[in-house]
PDB file of C-alpha atoms in Angstrom:
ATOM      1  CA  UNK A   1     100.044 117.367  84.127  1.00 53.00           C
ATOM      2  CA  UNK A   2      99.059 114.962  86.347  1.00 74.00           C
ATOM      3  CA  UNK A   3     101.775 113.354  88.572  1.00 92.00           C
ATOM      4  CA  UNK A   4     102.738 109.581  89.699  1.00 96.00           C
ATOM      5  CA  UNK A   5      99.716 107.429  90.053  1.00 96.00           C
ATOM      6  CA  UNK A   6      99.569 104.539  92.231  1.00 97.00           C
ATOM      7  CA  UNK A   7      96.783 102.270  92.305  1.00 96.00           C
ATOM      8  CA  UNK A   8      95.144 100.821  94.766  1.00 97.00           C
ATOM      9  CA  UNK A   9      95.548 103.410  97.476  1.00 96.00           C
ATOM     10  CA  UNK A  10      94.789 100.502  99.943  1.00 97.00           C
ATOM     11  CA  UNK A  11      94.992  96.943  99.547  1.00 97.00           C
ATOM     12  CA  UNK A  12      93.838  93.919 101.751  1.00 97.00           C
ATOM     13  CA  UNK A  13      94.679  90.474 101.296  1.00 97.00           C
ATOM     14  CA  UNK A  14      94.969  87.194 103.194  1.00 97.00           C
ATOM     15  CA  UNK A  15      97.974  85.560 103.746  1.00 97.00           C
ATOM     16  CA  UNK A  16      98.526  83.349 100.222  1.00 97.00           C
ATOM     17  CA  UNK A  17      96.934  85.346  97.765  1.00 98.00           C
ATOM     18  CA  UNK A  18      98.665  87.600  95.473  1.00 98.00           C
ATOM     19  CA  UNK A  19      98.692  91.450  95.705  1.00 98.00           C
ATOM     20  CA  UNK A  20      99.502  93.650  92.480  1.00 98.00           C
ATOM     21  CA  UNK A  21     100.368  97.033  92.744  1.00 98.00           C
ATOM     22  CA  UNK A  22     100.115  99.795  90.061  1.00 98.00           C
ATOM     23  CA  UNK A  23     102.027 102.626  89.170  1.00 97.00           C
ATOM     24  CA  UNK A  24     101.711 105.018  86.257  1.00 97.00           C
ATOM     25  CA  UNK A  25     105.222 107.556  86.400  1.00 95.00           C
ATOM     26  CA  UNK A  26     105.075 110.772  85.291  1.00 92.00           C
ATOM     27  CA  UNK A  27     104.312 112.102  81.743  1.00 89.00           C
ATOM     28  CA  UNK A  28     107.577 111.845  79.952  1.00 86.00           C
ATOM     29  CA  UNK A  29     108.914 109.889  82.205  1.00 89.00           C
ATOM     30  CA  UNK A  30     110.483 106.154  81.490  1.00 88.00           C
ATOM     31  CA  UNK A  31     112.452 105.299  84.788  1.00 91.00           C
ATOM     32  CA  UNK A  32     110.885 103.679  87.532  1.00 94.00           C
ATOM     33  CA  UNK A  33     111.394 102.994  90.789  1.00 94.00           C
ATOM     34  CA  UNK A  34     109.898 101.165  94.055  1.00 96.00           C
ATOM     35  CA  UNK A  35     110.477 101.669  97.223  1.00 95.00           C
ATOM     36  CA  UNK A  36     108.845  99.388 100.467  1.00 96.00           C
ATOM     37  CA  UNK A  37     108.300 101.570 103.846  1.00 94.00           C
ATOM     38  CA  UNK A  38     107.312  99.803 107.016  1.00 90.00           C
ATOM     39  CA  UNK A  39     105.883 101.679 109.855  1.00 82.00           C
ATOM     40  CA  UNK A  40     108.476 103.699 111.746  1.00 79.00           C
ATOM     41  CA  UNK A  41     111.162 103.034 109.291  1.00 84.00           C
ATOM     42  CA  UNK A  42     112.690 104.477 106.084  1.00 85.00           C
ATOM     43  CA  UNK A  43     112.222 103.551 102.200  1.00 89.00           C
ATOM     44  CA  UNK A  44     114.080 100.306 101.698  1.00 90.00           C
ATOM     45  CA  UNK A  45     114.840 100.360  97.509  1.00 90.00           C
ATOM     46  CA  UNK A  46     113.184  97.482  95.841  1.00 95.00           C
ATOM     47  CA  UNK A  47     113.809  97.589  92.089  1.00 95.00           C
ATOM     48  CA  UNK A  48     114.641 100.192  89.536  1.00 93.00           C
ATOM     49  CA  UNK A  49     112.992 100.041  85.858  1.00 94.00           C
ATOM     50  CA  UNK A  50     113.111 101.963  82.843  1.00 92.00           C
ATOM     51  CA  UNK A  51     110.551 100.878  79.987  1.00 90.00           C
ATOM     52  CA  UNK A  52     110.440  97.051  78.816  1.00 90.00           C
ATOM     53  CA  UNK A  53     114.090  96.555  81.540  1.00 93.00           C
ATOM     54  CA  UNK A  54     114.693  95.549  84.619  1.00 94.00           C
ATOM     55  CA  UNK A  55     118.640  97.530  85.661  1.00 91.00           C
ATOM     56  CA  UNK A  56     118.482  97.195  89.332  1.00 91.00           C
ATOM     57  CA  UNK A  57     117.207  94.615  91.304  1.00 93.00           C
ATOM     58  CA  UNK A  58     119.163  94.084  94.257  1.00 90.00           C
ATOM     59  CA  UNK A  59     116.951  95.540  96.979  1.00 91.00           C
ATOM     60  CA  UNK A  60     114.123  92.864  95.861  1.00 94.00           C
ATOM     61  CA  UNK A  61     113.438  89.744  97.837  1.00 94.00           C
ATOM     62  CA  UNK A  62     114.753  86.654  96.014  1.00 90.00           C
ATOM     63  CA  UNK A  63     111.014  84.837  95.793  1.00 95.00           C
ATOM     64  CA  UNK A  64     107.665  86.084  95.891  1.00 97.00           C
ATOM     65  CA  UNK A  65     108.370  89.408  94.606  1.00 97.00           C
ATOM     66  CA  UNK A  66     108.400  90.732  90.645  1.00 97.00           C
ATOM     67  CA  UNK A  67     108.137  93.569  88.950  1.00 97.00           C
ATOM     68  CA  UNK A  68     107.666  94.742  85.160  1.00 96.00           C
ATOM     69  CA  UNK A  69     107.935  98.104  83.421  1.00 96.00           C
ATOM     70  CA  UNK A  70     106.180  97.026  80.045  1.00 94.00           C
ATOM     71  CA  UNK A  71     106.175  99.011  76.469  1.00 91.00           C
ATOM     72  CA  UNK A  72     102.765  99.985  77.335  1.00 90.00           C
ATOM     73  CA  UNK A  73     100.567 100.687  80.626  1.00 93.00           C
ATOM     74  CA  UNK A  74     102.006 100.591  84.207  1.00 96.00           C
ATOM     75  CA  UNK A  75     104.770  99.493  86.033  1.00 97.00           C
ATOM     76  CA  UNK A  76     103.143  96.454  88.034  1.00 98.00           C
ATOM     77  CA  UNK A  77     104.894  95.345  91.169  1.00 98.00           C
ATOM     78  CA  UNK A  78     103.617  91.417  92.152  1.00 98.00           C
ATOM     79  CA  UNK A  79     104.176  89.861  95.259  1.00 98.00           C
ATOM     80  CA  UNK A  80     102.708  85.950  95.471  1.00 97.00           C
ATOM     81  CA  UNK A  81     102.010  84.289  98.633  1.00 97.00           C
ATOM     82  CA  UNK A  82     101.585  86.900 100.535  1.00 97.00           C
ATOM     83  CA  UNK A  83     102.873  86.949 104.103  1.00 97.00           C
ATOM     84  CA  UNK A  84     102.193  89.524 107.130  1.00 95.00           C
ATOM     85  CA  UNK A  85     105.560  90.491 107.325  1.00 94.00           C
ATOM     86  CA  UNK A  86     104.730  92.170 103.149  1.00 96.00           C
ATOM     87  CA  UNK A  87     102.300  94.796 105.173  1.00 96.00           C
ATOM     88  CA  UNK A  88     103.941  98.052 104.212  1.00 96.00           C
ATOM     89  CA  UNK A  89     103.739 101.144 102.230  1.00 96.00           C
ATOM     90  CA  UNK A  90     105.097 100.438  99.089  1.00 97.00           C
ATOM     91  CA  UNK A  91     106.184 103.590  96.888  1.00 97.00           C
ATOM     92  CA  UNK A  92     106.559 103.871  93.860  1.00 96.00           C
ATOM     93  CA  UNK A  93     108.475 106.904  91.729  1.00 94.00           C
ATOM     94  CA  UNK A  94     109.562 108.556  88.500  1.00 93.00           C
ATOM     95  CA  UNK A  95     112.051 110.406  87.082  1.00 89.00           C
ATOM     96  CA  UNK A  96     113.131 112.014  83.750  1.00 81.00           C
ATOM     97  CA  UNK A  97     116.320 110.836  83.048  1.00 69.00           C
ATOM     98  CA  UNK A  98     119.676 109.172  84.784  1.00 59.00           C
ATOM     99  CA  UNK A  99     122.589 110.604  86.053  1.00 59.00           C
ATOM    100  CA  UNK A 100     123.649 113.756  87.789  1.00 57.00           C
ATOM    101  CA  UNK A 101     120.908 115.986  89.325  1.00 62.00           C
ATOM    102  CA  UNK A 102     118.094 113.062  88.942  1.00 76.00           C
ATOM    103  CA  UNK A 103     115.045 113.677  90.869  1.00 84.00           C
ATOM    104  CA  UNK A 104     112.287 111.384  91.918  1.00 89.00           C
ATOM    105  CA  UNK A 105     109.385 112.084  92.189  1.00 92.00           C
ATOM    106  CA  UNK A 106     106.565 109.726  94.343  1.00 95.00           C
ATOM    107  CA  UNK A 107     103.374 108.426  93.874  1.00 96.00           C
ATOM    108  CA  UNK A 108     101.108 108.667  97.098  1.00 95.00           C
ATOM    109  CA  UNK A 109     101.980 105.136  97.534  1.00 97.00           C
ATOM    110  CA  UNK A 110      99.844 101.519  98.219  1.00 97.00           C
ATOM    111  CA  UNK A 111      98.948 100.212 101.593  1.00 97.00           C
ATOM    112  CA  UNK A 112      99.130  96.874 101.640  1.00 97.00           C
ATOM    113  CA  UNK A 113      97.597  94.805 104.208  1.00 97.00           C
ATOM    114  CA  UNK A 114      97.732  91.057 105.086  1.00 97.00           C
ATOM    115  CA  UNK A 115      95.672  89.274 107.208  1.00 95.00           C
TER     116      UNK A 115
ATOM    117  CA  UNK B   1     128.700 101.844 107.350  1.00 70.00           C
ATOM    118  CA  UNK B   2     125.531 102.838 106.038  1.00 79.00           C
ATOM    119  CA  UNK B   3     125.625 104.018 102.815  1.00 87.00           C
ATOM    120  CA  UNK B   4     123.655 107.110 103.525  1.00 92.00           C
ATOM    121  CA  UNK B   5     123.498 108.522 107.649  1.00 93.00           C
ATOM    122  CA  UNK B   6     121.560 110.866 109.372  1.00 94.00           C
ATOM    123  CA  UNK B   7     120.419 111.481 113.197  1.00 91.00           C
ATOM    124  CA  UNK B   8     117.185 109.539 112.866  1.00 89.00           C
ATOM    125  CA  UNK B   9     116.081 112.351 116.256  1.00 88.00           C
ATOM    126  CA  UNK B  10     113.458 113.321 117.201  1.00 92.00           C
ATOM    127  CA  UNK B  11     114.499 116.773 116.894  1.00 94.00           C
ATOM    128  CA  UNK B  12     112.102 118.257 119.444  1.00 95.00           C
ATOM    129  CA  UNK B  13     112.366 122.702 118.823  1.00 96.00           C
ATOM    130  CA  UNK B  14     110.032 125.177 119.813  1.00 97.00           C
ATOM    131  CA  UNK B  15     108.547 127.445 116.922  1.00 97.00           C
ATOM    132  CA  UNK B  16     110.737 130.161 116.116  1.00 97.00           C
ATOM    133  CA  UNK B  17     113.864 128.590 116.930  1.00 97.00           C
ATOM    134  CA  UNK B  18     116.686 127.624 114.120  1.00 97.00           C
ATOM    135  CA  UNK B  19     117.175 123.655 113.917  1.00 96.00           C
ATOM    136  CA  UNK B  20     120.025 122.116 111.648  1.00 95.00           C
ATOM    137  CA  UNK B  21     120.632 118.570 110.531  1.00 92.00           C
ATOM    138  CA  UNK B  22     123.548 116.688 109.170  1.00 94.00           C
ATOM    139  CA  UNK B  23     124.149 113.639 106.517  1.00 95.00           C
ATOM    140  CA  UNK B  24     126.463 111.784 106.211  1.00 95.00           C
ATOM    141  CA  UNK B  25     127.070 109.742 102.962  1.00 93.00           C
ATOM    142  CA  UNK B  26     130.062 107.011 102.269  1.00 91.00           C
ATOM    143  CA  UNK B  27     130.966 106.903  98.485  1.00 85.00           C
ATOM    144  CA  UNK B  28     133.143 109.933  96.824  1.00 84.00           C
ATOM    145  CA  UNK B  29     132.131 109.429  93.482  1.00 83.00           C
ATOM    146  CA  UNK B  30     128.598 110.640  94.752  1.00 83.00           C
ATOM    147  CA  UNK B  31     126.867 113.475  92.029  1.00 81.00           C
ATOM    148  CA  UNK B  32     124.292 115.003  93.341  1.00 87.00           C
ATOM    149  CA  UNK B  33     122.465 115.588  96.431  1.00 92.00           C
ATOM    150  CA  UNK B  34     119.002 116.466  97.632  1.00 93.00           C
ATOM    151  CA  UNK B  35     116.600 117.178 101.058  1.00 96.00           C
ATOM    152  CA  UNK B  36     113.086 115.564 100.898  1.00 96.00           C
ATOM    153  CA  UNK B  37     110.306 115.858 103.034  1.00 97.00           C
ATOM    154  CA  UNK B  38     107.891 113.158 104.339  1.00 95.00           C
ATOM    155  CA  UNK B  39     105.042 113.655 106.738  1.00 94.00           C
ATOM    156  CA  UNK B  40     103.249 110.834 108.806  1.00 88.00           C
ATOM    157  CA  UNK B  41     101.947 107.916 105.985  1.00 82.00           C
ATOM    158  CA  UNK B  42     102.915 110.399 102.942  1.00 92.00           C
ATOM    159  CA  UNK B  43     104.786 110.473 100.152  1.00 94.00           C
ATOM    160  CA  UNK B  44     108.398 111.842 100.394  1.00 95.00           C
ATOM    161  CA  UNK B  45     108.542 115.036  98.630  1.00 95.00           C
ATOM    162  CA  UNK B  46     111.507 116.765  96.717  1.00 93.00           C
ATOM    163  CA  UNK B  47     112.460 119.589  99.388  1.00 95.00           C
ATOM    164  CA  UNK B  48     115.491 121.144  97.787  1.00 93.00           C
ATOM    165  CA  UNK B  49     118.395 120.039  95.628  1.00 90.00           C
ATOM    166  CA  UNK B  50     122.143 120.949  97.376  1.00 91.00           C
ATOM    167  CA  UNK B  51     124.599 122.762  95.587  1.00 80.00           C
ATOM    168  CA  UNK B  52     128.345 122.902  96.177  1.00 80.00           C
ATOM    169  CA  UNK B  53     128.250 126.287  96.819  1.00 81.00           C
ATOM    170  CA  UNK B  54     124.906 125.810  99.094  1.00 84.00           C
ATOM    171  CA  UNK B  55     121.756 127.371  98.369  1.00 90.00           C
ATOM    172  CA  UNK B  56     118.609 128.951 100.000  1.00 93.00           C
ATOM    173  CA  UNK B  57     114.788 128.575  99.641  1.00 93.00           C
ATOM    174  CA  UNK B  58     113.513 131.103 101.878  1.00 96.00           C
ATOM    175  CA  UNK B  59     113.909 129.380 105.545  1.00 97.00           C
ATOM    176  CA  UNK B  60     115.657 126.747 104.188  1.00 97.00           C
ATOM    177  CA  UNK B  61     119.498 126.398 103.406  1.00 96.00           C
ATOM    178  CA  UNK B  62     120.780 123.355 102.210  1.00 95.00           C
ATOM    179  CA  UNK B  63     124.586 123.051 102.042  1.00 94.00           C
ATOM    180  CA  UNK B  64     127.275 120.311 100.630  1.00 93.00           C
ATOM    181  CA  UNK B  65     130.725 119.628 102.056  1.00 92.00           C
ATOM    182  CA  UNK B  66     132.584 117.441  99.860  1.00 91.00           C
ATOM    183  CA  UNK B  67     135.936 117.336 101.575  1.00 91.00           C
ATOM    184  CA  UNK B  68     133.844 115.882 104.855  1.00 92.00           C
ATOM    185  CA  UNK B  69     131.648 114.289 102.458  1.00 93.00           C
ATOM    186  CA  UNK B  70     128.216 115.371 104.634  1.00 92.00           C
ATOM    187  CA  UNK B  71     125.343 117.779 103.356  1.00 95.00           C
ATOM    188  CA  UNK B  72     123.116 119.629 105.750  1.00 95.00           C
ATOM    189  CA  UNK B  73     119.824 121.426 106.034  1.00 96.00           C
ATOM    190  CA  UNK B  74     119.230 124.140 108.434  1.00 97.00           C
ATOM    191  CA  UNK B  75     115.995 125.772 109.176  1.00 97.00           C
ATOM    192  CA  UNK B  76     115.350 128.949 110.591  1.00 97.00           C
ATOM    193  CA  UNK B  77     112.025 130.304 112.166  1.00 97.00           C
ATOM    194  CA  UNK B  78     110.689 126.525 112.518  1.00 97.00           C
ATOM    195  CA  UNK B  79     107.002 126.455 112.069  1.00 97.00           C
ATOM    196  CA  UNK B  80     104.653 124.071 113.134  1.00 97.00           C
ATOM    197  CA  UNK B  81     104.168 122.761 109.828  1.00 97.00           C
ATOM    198  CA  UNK B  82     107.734 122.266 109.505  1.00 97.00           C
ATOM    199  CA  UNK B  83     106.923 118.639 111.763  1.00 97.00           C
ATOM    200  CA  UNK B  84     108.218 116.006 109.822  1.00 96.00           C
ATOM    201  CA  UNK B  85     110.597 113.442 108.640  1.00 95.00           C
ATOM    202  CA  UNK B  86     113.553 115.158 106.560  1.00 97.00           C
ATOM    203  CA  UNK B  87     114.918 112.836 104.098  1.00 95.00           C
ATOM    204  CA  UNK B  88     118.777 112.907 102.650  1.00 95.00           C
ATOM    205  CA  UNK B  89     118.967 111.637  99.482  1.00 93.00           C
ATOM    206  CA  UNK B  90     122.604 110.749  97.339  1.00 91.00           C
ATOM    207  CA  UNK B  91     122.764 110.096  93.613  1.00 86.00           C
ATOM    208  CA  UNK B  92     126.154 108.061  92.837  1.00 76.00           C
ATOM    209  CA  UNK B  93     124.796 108.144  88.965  1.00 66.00           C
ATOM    210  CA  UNK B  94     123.062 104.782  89.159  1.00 69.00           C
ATOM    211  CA  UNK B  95     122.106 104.443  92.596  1.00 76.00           C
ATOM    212  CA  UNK B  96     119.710 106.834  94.178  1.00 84.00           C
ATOM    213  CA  UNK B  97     119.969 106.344  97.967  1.00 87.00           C
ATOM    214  CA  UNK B  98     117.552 107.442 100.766  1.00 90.00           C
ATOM    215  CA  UNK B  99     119.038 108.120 104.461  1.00 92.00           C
ATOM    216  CA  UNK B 100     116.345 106.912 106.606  1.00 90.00           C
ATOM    217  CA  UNK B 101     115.316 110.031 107.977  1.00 93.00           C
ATOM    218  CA  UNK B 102     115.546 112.463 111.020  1.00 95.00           C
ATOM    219  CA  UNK B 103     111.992 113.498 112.919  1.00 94.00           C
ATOM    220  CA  UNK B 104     111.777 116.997 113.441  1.00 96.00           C
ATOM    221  CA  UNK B 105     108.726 118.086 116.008  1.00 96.00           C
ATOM    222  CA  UNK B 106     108.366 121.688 116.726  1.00 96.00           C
ATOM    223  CA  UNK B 107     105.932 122.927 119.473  1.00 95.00           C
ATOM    224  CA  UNK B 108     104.346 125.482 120.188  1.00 94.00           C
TER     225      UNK B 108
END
């Protein structure tokens, strides 16, 4: 049963291009969440996504940054333009089902790079 | 106020001794509440869930204080592997909220 995938594991890009990161949850699982990490700091919440819907937003930067939870494949997280200040961890995880006792659990997360 | 707060440390112990950390979370209607573990450039992983009534996981007791509205995590006979960042995490039904973490070194 294999757990959250993320995809790349590391990712360089110059400042401009795009970066896409990938994230397959959990078998069974439809909710999806992202979460950005910069060095010596905690997870700052991005988005939150269950299959085909976006229900949370708020933590995502107003331009540059989407993401999508389609009916099929993985939960893609897009950020245009790239800029240093996007260099981060970015992690991505799953869970069963909402409300009381939900657990997440996390991908091994993408390092993204910008040069 | 943060939404979710916790000593951000370092907690520097030596090996054997008992360490104990505190959260602190703001909203009441919170549900449920859980301790995760993240080491240097890894993911966070689910330590233990916290019960009203507390509960233990061999070293590990986790316990939740409603009326002060703060959960904490106490571990006894650190080991050296126990060196890492201990997450707090509240679920206030649709908001899952991370704490940003206390560092926790134990030495030899």
């Amino acid at each position: 049963n294999a757990g959250v995938m993320q995809n790349p594991r590391h990712l360089v890009r110059r400042r401009g291009q795009e970066a896409r990161l990938r994230c397959s949850p959990m078998k069974g699982h439809s909710h999806v969440y992202w979460y950005r990490q910069l060095p010596e700091e905690g997870l700052k919440f991005m988005v939150y996504l269950q299959k085909e819907n976006i229900i949370d937003e708020s933590g995502m930067p107003k331009e540059r940054f989407s993401a999508e939870f389609p009916k099929e494949g993985p939960s893609i997280l897009r950020i245009q333009q790239v800029v240093r200040g996007d260099s981060a961890a970015y992690f991505c995880a799953s869970s069963h089902r909402t409300g009381e006792h939900e657990k997440l659990f996390f991908g091994s997360g993408t390092q993204l790079s910008v040069l | 106020r943060k939404e979710v707060e916790q000593d951000p440390g370092p907690f520097n112990v030596p090996e054997g001794a008992t360490v104990a950390f505190n959260c602190t979370y703001s909203n009441s209607a919170s549900q449920s509440f859980f301790w995760y573990r993240q080491d240097c450039r890894k993911e966070p992983k689910l330590l233990m869930s916290v019960y009203s009534s507390g509960n233990e996981d061999g070293r590990f007791t986790a316990q939740l204080n409603r009326a002060s509205q703060y959960i904490s995590l106490l571990i006894r006979d650190s080991k050296l592997s126990d060196s890492a960042t201990y997450l707090c995490v509240v679920n206030a039904l649709d908001r899952i909220i991370f704490g940003s973490g206390t560092r926790l070194s134990i030495r030899p």
